[in-house]
PDB file of C-alpha atoms and ligand atoms in Angstrom:
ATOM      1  CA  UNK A   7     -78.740  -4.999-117.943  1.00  0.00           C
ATOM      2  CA  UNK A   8     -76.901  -8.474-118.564  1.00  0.00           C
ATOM      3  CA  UNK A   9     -72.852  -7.788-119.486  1.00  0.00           C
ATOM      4  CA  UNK A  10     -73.602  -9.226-122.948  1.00  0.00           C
ATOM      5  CA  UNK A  11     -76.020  -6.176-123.466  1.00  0.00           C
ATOM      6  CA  UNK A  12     -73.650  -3.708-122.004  1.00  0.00           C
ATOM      7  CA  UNK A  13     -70.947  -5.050-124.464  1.00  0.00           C
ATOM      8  CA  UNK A  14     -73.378  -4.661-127.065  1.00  0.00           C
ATOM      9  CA  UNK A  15     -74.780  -1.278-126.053  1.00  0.00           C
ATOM     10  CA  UNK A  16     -71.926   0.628-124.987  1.00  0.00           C
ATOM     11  CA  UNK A  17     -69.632  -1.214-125.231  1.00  0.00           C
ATOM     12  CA  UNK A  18     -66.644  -1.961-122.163  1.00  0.00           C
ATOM     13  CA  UNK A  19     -63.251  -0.504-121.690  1.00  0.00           C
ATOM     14  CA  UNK A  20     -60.664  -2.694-120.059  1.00  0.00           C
ATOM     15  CA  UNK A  21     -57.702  -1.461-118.334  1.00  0.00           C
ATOM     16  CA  UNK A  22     -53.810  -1.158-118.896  1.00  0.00           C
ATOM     17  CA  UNK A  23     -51.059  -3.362-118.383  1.00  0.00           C
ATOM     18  CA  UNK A  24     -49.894  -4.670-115.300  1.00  0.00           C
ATOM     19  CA  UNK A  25     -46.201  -5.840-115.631  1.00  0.00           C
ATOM     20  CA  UNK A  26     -45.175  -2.518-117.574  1.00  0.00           C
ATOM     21  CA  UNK A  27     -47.262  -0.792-114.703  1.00  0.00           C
ATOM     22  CA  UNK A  28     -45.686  -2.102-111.480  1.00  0.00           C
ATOM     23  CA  UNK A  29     -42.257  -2.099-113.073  1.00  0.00           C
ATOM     24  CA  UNK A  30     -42.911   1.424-113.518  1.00  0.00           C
ATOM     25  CA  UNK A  31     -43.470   1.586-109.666  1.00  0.00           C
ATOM     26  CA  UNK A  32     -40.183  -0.542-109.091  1.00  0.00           C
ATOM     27  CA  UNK A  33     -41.110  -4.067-109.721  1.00  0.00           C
ATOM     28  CA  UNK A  34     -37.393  -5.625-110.730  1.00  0.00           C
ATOM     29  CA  UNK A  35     -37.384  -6.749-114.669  1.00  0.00           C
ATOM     30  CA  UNK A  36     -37.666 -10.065-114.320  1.00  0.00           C
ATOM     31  CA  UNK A  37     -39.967 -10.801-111.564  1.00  0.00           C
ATOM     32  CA  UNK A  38     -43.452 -11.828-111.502  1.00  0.00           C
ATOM     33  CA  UNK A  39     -45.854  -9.323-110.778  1.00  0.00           C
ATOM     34  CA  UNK A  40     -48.375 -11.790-109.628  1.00  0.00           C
ATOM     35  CA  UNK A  41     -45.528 -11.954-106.180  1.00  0.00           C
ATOM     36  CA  UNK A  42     -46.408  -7.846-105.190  1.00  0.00           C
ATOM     37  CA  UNK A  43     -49.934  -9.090-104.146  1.00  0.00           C
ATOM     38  CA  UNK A  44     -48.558 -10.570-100.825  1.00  0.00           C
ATOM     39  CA  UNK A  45     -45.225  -8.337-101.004  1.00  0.00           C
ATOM     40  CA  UNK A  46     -45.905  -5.233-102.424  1.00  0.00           C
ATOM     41  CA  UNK A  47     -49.779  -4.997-102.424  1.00  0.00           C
ATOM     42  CA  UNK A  48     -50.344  -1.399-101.587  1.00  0.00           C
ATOM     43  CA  UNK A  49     -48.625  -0.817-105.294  1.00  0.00           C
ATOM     44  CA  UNK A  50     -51.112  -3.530-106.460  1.00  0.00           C
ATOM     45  CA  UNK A  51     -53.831  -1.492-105.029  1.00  0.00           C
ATOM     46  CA  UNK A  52     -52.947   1.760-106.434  1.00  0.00           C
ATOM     47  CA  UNK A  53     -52.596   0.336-109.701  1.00  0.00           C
ATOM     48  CA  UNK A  54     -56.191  -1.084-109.991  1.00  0.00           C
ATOM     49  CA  UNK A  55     -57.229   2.283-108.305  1.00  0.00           C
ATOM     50  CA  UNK A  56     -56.023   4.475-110.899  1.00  0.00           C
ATOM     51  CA  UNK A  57     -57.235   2.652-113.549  1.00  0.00           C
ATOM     52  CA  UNK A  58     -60.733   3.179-112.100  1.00  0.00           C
ATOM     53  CA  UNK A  59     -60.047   6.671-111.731  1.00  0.00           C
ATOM     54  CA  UNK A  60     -58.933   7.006-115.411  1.00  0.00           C
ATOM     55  CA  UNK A  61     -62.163   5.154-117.109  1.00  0.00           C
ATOM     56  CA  UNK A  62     -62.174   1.438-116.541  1.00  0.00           C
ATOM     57  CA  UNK A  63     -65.258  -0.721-116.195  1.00  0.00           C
ATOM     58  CA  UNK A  64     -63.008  -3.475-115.850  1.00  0.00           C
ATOM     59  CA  UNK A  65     -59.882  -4.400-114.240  1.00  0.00           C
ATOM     60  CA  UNK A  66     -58.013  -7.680-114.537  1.00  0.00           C
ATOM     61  CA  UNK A  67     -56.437  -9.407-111.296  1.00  0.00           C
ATOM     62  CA  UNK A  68     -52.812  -9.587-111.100  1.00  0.00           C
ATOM     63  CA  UNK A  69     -52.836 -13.412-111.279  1.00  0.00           C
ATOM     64  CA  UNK A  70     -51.392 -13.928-115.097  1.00  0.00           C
ATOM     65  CA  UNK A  71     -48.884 -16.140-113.824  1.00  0.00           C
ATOM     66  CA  UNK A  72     -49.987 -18.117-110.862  1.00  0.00           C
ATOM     67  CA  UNK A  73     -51.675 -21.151-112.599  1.00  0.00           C
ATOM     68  CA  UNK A  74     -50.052 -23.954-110.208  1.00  0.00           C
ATOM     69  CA  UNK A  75     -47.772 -25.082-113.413  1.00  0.00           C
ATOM     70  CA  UNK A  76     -46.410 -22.060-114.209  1.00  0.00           C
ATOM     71  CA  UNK A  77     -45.955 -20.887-111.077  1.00  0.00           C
ATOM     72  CA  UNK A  78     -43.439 -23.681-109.865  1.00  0.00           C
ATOM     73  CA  UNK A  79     -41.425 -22.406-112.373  1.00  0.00           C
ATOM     74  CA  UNK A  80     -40.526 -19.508-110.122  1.00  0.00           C
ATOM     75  CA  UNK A  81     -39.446 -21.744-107.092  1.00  0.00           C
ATOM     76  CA  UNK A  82     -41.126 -18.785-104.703  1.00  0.00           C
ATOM     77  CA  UNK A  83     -41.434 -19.198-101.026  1.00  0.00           C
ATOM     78  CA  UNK A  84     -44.822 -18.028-101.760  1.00  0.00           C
ATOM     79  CA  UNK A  85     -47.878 -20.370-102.966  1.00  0.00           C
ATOM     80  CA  UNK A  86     -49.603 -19.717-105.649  1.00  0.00           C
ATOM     81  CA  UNK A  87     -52.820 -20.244-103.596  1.00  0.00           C
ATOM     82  CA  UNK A  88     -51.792 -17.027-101.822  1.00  0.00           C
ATOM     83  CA  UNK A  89     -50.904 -15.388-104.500  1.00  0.00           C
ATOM     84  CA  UNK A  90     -54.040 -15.666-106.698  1.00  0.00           C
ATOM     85  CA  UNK A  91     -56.232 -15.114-103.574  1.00  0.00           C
ATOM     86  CA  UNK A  92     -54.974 -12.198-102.478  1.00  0.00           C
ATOM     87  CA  UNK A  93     -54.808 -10.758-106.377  1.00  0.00           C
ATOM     88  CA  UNK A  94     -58.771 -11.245-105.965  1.00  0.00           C
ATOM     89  CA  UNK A  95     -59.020  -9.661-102.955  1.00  0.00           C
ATOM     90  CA  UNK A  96     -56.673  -6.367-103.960  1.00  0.00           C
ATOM     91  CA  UNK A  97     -58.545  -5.721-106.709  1.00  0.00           C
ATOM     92  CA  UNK A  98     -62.061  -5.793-105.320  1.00  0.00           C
ATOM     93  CA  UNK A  99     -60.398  -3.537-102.649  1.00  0.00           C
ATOM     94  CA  UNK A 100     -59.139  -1.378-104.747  1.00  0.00           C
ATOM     95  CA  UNK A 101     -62.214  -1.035-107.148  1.00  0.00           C
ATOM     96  CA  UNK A 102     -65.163  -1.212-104.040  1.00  0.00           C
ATOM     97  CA  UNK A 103     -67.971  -1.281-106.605  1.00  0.00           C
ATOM     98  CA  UNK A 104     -66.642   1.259-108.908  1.00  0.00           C
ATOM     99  CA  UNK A 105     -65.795  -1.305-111.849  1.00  0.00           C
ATOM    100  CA  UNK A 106     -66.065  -5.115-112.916  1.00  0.00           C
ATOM    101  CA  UNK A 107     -63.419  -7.489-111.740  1.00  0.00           C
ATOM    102  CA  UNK A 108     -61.844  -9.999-114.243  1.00  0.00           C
ATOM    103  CA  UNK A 109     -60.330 -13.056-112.902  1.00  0.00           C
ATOM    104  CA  UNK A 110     -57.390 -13.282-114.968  1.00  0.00           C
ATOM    105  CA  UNK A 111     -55.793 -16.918-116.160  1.00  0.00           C
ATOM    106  CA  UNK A 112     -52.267 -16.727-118.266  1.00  0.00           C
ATOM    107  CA  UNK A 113     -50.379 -19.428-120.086  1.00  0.00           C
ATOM    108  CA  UNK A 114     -49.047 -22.549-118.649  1.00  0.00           C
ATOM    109  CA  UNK A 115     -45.432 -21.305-119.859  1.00  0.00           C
ATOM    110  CA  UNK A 116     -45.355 -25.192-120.829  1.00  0.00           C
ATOM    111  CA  UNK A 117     -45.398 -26.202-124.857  1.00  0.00           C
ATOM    112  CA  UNK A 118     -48.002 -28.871-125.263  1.00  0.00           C
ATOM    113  CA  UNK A 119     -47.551 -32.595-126.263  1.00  0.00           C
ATOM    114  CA  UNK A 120     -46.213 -33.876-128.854  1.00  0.00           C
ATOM    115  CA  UNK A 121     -44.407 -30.496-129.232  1.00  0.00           C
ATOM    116  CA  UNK A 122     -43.396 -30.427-125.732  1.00  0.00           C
ATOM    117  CA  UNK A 123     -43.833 -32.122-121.993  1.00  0.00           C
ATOM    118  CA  UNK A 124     -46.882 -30.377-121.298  1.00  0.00           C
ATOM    119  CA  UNK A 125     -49.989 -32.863-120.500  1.00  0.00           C
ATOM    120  CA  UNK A 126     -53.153 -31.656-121.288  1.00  0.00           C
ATOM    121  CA  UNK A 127     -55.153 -33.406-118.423  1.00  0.00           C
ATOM    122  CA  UNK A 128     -52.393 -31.512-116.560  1.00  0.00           C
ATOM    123  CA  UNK A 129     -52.680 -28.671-117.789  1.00  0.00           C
ATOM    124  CA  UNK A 130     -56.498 -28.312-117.717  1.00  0.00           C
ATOM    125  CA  UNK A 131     -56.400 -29.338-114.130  1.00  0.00           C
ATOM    126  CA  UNK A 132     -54.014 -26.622-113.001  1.00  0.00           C
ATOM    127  CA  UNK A 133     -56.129 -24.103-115.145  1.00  0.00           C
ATOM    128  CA  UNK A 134     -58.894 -25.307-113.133  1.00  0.00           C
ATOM    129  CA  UNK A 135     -57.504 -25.466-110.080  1.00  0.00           C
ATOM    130  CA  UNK A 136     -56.815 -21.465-110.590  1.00  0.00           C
ATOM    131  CA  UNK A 137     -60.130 -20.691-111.857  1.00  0.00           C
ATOM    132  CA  UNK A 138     -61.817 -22.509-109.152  1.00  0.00           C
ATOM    133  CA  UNK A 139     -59.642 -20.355-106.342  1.00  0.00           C
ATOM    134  CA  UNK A 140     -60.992 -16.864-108.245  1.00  0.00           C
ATOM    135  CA  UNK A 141     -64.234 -18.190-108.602  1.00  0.00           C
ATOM    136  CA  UNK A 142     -64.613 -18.829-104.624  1.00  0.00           C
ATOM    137  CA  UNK A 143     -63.070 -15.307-103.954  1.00  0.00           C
ATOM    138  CA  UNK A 144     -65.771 -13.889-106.083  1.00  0.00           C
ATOM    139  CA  UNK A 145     -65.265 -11.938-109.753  1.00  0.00           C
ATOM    140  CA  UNK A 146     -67.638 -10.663-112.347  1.00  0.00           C
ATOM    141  CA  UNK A 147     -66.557 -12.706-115.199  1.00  0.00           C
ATOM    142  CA  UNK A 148     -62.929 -14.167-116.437  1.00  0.00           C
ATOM    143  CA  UNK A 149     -60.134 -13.679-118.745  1.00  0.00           C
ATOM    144  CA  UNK A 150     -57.497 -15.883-120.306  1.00  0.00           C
ATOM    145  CA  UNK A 151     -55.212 -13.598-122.451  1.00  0.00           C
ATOM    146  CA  UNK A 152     -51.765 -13.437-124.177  1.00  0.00           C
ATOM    147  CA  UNK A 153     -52.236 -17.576-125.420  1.00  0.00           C
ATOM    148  CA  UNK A 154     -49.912 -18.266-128.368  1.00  0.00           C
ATOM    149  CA  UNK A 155     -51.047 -21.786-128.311  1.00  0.00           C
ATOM    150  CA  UNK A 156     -54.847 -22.490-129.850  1.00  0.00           C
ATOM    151  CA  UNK A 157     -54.773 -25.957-128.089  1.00  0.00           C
ATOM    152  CA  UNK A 158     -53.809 -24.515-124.719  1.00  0.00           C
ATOM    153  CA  UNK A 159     -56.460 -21.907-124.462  1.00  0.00           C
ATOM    154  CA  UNK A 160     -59.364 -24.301-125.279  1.00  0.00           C
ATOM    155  CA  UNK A 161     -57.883 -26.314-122.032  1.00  0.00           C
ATOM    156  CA  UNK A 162     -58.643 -22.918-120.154  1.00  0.00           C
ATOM    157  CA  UNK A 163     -62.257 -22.816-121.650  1.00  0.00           C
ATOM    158  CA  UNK A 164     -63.251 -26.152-120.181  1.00  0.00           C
ATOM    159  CA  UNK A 165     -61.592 -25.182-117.023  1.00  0.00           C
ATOM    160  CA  UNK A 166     -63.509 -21.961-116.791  1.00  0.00           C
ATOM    161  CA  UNK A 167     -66.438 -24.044-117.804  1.00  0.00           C
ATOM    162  CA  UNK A 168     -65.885 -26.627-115.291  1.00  0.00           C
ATOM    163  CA  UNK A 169     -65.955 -24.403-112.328  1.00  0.00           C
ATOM    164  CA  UNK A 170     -67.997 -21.333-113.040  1.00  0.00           C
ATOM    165  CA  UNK A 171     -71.175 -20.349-114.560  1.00  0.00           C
ATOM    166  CA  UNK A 172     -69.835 -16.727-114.854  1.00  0.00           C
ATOM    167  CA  UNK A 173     -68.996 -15.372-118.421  1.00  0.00           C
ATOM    168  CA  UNK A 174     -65.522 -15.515-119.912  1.00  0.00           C
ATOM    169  CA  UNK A 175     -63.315 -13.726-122.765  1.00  0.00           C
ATOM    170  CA  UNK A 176     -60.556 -15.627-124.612  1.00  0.00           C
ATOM    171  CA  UNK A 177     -58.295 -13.637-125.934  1.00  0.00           C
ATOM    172  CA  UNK A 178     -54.939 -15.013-127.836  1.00  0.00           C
ATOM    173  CA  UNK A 179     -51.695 -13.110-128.961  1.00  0.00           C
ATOM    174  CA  UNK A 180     -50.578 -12.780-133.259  1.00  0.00           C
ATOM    175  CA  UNK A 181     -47.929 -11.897-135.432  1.00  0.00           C
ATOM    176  CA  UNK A 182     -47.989 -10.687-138.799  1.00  0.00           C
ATOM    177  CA  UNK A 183     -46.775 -12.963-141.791  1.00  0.00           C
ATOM    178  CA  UNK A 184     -46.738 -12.330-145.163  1.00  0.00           C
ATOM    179  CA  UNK A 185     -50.212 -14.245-145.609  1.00  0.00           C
ATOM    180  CA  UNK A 186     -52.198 -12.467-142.465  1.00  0.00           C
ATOM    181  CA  UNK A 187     -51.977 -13.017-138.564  1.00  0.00           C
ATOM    182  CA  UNK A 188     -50.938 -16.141-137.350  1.00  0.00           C
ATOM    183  CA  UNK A 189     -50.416 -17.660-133.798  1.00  0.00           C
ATOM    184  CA  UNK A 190     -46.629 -18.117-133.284  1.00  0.00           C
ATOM    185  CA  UNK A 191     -47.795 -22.195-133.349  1.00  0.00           C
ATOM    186  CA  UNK A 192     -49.187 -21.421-136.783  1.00  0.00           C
ATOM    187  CA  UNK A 193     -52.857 -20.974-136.167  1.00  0.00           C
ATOM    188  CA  UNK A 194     -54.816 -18.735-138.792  1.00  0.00           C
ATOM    189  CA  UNK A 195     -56.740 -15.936-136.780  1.00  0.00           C
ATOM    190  CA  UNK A 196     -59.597 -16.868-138.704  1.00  0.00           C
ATOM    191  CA  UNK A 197     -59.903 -20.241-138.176  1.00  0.00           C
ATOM    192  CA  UNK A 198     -58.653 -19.295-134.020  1.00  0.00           C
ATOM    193  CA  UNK A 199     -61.367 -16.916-133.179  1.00  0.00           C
ATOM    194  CA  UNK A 200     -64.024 -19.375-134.869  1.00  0.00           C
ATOM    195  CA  UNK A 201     -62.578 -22.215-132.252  1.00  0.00           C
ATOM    196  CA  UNK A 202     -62.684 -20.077-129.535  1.00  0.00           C
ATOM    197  CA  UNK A 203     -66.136 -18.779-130.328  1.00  0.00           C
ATOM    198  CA  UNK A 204     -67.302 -22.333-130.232  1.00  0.00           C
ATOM    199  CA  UNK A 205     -66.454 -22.818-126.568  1.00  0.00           C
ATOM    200  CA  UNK A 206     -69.249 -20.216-125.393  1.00  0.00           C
ATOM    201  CA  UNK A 207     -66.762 -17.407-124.830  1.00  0.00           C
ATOM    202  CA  UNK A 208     -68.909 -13.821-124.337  1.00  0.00           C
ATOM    203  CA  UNK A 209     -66.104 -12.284-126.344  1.00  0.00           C
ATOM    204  CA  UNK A 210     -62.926 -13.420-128.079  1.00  0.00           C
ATOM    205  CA  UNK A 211     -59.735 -11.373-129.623  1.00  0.00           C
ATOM    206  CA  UNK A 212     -56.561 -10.287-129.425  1.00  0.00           C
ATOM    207  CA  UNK A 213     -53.953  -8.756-127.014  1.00  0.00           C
ATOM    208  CA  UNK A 214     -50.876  -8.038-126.971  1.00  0.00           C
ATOM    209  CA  UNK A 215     -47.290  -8.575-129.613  1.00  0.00           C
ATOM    210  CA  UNK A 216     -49.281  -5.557-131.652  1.00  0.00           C
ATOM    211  CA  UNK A 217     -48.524  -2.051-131.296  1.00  0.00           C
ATOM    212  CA  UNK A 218     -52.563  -0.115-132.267  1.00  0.00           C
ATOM    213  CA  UNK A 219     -51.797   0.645-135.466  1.00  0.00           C
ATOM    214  CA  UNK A 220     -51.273  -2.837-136.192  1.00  0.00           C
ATOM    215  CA  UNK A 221     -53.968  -4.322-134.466  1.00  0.00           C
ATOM    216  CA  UNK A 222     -56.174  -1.717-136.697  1.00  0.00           C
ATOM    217  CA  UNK A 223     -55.916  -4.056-139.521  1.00  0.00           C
ATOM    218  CA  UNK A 224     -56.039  -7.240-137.359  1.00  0.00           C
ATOM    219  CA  UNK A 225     -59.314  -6.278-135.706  1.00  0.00           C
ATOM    220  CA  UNK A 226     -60.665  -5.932-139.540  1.00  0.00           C
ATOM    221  CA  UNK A 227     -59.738  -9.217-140.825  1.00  0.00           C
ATOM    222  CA  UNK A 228     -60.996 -10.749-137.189  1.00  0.00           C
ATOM    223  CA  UNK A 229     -63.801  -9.048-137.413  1.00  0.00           C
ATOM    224  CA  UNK A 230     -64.912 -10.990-140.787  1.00  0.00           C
ATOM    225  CA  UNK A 231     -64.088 -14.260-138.696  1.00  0.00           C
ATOM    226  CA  UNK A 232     -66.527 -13.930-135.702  1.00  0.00           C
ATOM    227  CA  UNK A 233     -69.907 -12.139-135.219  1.00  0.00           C
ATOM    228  CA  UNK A 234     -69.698 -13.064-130.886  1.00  0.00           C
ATOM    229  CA  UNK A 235     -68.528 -10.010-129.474  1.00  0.00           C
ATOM    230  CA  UNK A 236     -65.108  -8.820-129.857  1.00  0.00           C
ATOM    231  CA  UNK A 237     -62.135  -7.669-127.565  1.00  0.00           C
ATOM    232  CA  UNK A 238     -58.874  -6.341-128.514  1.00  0.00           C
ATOM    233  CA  UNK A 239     -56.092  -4.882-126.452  1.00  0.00           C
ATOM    234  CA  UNK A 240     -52.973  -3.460-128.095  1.00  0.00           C
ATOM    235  CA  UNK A 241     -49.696  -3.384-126.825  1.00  0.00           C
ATOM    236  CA  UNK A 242     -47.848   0.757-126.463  1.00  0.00           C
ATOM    237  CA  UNK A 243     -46.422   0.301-129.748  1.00  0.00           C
ATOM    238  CA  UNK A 244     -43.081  -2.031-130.233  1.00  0.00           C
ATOM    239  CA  UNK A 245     -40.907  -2.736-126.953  1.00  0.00           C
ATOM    240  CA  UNK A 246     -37.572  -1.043-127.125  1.00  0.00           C
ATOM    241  CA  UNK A 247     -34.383  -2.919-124.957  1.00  0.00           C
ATOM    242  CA  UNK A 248     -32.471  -0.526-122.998  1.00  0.00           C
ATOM    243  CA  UNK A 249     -30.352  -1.296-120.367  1.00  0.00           C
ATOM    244  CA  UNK A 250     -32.745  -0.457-117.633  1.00  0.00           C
ATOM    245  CA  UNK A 251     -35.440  -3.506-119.791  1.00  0.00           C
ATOM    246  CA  UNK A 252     -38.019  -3.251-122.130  1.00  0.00           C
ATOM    247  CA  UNK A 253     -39.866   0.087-122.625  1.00  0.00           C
ATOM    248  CA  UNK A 254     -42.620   0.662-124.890  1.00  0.00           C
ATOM    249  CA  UNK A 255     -42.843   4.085-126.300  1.00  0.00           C
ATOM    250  CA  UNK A 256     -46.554   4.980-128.215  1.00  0.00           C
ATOM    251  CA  UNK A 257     -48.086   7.510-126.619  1.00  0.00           C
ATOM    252  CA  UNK A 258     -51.404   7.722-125.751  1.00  0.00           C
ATOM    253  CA  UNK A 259     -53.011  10.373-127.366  1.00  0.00           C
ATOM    254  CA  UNK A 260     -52.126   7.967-130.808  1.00  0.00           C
ATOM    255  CA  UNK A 261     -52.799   5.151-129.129  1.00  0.00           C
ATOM    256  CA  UNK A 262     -56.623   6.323-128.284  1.00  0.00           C
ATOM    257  CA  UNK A 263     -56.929   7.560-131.548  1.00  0.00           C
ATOM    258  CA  UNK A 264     -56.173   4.208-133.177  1.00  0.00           C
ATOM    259  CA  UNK A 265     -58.277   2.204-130.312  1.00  0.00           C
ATOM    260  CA  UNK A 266     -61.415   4.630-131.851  1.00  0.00           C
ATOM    261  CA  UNK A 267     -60.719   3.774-135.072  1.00  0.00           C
ATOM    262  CA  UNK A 268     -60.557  -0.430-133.528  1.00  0.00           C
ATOM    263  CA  UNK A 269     -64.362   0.040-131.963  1.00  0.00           C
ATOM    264  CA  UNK A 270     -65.654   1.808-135.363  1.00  0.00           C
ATOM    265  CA  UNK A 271     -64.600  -1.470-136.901  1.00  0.00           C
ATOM    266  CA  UNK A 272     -67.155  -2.930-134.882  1.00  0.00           C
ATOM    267  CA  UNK A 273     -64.778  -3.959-131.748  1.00  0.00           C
ATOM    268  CA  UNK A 274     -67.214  -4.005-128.571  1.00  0.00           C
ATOM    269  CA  UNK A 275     -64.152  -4.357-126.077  1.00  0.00           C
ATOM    270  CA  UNK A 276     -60.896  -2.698-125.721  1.00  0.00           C
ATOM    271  CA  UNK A 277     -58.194  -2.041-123.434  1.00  0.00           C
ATOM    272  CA  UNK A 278     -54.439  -1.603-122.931  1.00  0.00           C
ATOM    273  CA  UNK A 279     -51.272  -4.549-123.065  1.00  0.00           C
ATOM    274  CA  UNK A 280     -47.862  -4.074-122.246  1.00  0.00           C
ATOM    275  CA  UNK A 281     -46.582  -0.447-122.384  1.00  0.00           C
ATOM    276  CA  UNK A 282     -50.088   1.165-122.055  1.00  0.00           C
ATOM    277  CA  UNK A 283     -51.142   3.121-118.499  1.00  0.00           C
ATOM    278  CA  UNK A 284     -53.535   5.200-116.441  1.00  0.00           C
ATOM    279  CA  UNK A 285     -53.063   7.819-118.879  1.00  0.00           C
ATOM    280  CA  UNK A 286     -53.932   5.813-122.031  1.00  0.00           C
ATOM    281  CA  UNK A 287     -56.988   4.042-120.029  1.00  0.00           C
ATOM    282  CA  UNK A 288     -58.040   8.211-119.832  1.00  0.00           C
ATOM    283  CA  UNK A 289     -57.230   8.818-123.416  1.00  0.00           C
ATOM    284  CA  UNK A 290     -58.957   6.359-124.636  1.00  0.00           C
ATOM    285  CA  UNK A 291     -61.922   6.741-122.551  1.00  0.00           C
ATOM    286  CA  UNK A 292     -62.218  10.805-123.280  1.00  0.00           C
ATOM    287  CA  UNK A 293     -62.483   9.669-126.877  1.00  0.00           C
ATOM    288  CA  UNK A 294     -65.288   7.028-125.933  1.00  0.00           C
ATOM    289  CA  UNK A 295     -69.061   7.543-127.712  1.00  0.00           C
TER     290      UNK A 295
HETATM  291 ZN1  LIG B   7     -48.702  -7.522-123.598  1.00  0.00          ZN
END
């Protein structure tokens, strides 16, 4: 069976967070996850592990922020080279066959030109300069998630495009205005999800900013917008500041319940953002039909 039929058929379950996760497990507020795979990788390990062991056909690589522009943000002894090749390499470990892996592509952390001194050629290059790295280590399919910027996340669909014949999901982050869901840059979720279901994406959505019951009504207006398969993960509810960082509190027996109500809407593929672990991957997938 192709993945497009599985999406269609039975749709796929994604895993949890990975920041939230590894914090959890005493990853400093702060720093990058993406720098455990080379210091802390048995934590990295576990992590994809029990998400397997919960209900995941997929897990994402912990390489959200090692695109070679965002990356030199962090001044790290360590290169992002490193870094995204041994985020491959952890998560095929962990998973040995027992799930997908998703070779996973975040934001520049750069606004684009004329808003800001991000180049596109630039950009695109380091995008596929990433993708090309996880396509040589060898994943199932990619995923570029969490993009506020419309513009920015089309860059990362040529790059996948330019490197890899393997399928990809685009998948950008919302708010809620008066007038519907908008990018923070102002883009109409409509009018997003049609752009990035022009690029050739096998599934396009949301992630992220939401808490589920939230990204209930989102994944019914989005629906409307696209008939390409769909892909929404919600963040655990709305992050809480405490002194010890940002906590997110839904739990996950009201979380799955809300994700079921997302897939009878027609959602093929869902999964967990920030907040959201092992035990909400098992929730939700206890619930699964
Ligand atoms: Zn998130």
């Amino acid at each position: 069976m192709t993945l497009l039929d599985r999406i269609k058929t039975t749709g796929l379950l994604f895993d949890g967070a990975i920041g939230t996760e590894l914090q959890r497990k005493g990853l400093p507020f702060g720093t990058p996850p993406d720098l455990w795979n080379l210091e802390n990788p048995d934590a990295v390990r576990e992590m994809h592990a029990a998400y397997v062991d919960a209900g995941s056909d997929v897990v994402v690589t912990n390489t959200f922020n090692a695109n070679p522009v965002r990356f030199a943000e962090y001044k790290s002894d360590q290169s992002w080279e490193a870094v995204t090749r041994r985020g491959v390499e952890l998560a095929k470990q962990a998973v040995s066959g027992r799930a997908l892996v998703a070779g996973e592509i975040g934001p520049s952390g750069l606004l684009l030109e004329p808003v800001g001194p991000g180049k596109p050629a630039d950009i695109e290059r380091s995008f596929a300069a990433q993708a090309k790295l996880i396509e040589d280590e060898g994943v199932d399919l990619f995923i570029a998630e969490t993009f506020f910027s419309l513009q920015e996340i089309l860059l990362v669909a040529r790059a996948f495009r330019s490197v890899s014949p393997r399928p990809f999901i685009l998948s950008m982050t919302f708010e809620k205005k008066r007038r519907g869901y908008f990018t923070i840059m102002g883009d109409r979720i409509d009018r997003a999800l049609q752009a990035l279901a022009d690029t050739g994406a096998i599934a396009v959505g949301a992630n992220c900013t939401l808490g589920s019951a939230d990204m209930i009504e989102l994944a019914a207006q989005a629906r409307q917008a696209v008939s390409i398969p769909m892909i929404i993960q919600p963040n655990a509810g709305q992050p809480q500041v405490t002194p010890e960082g940002t906590i997110y509190n839904e739990d996950p027996e009201s979380f799955a319940a809300n994700i079921a109500r997302i897939r009878e809407l027609g959602v093929e593929i869902v999964g967990g953002c920030c907040g959201t672990q092992p035990a909400t991957i098992g929730a939700i997938r206890a619930r699964w039909t």
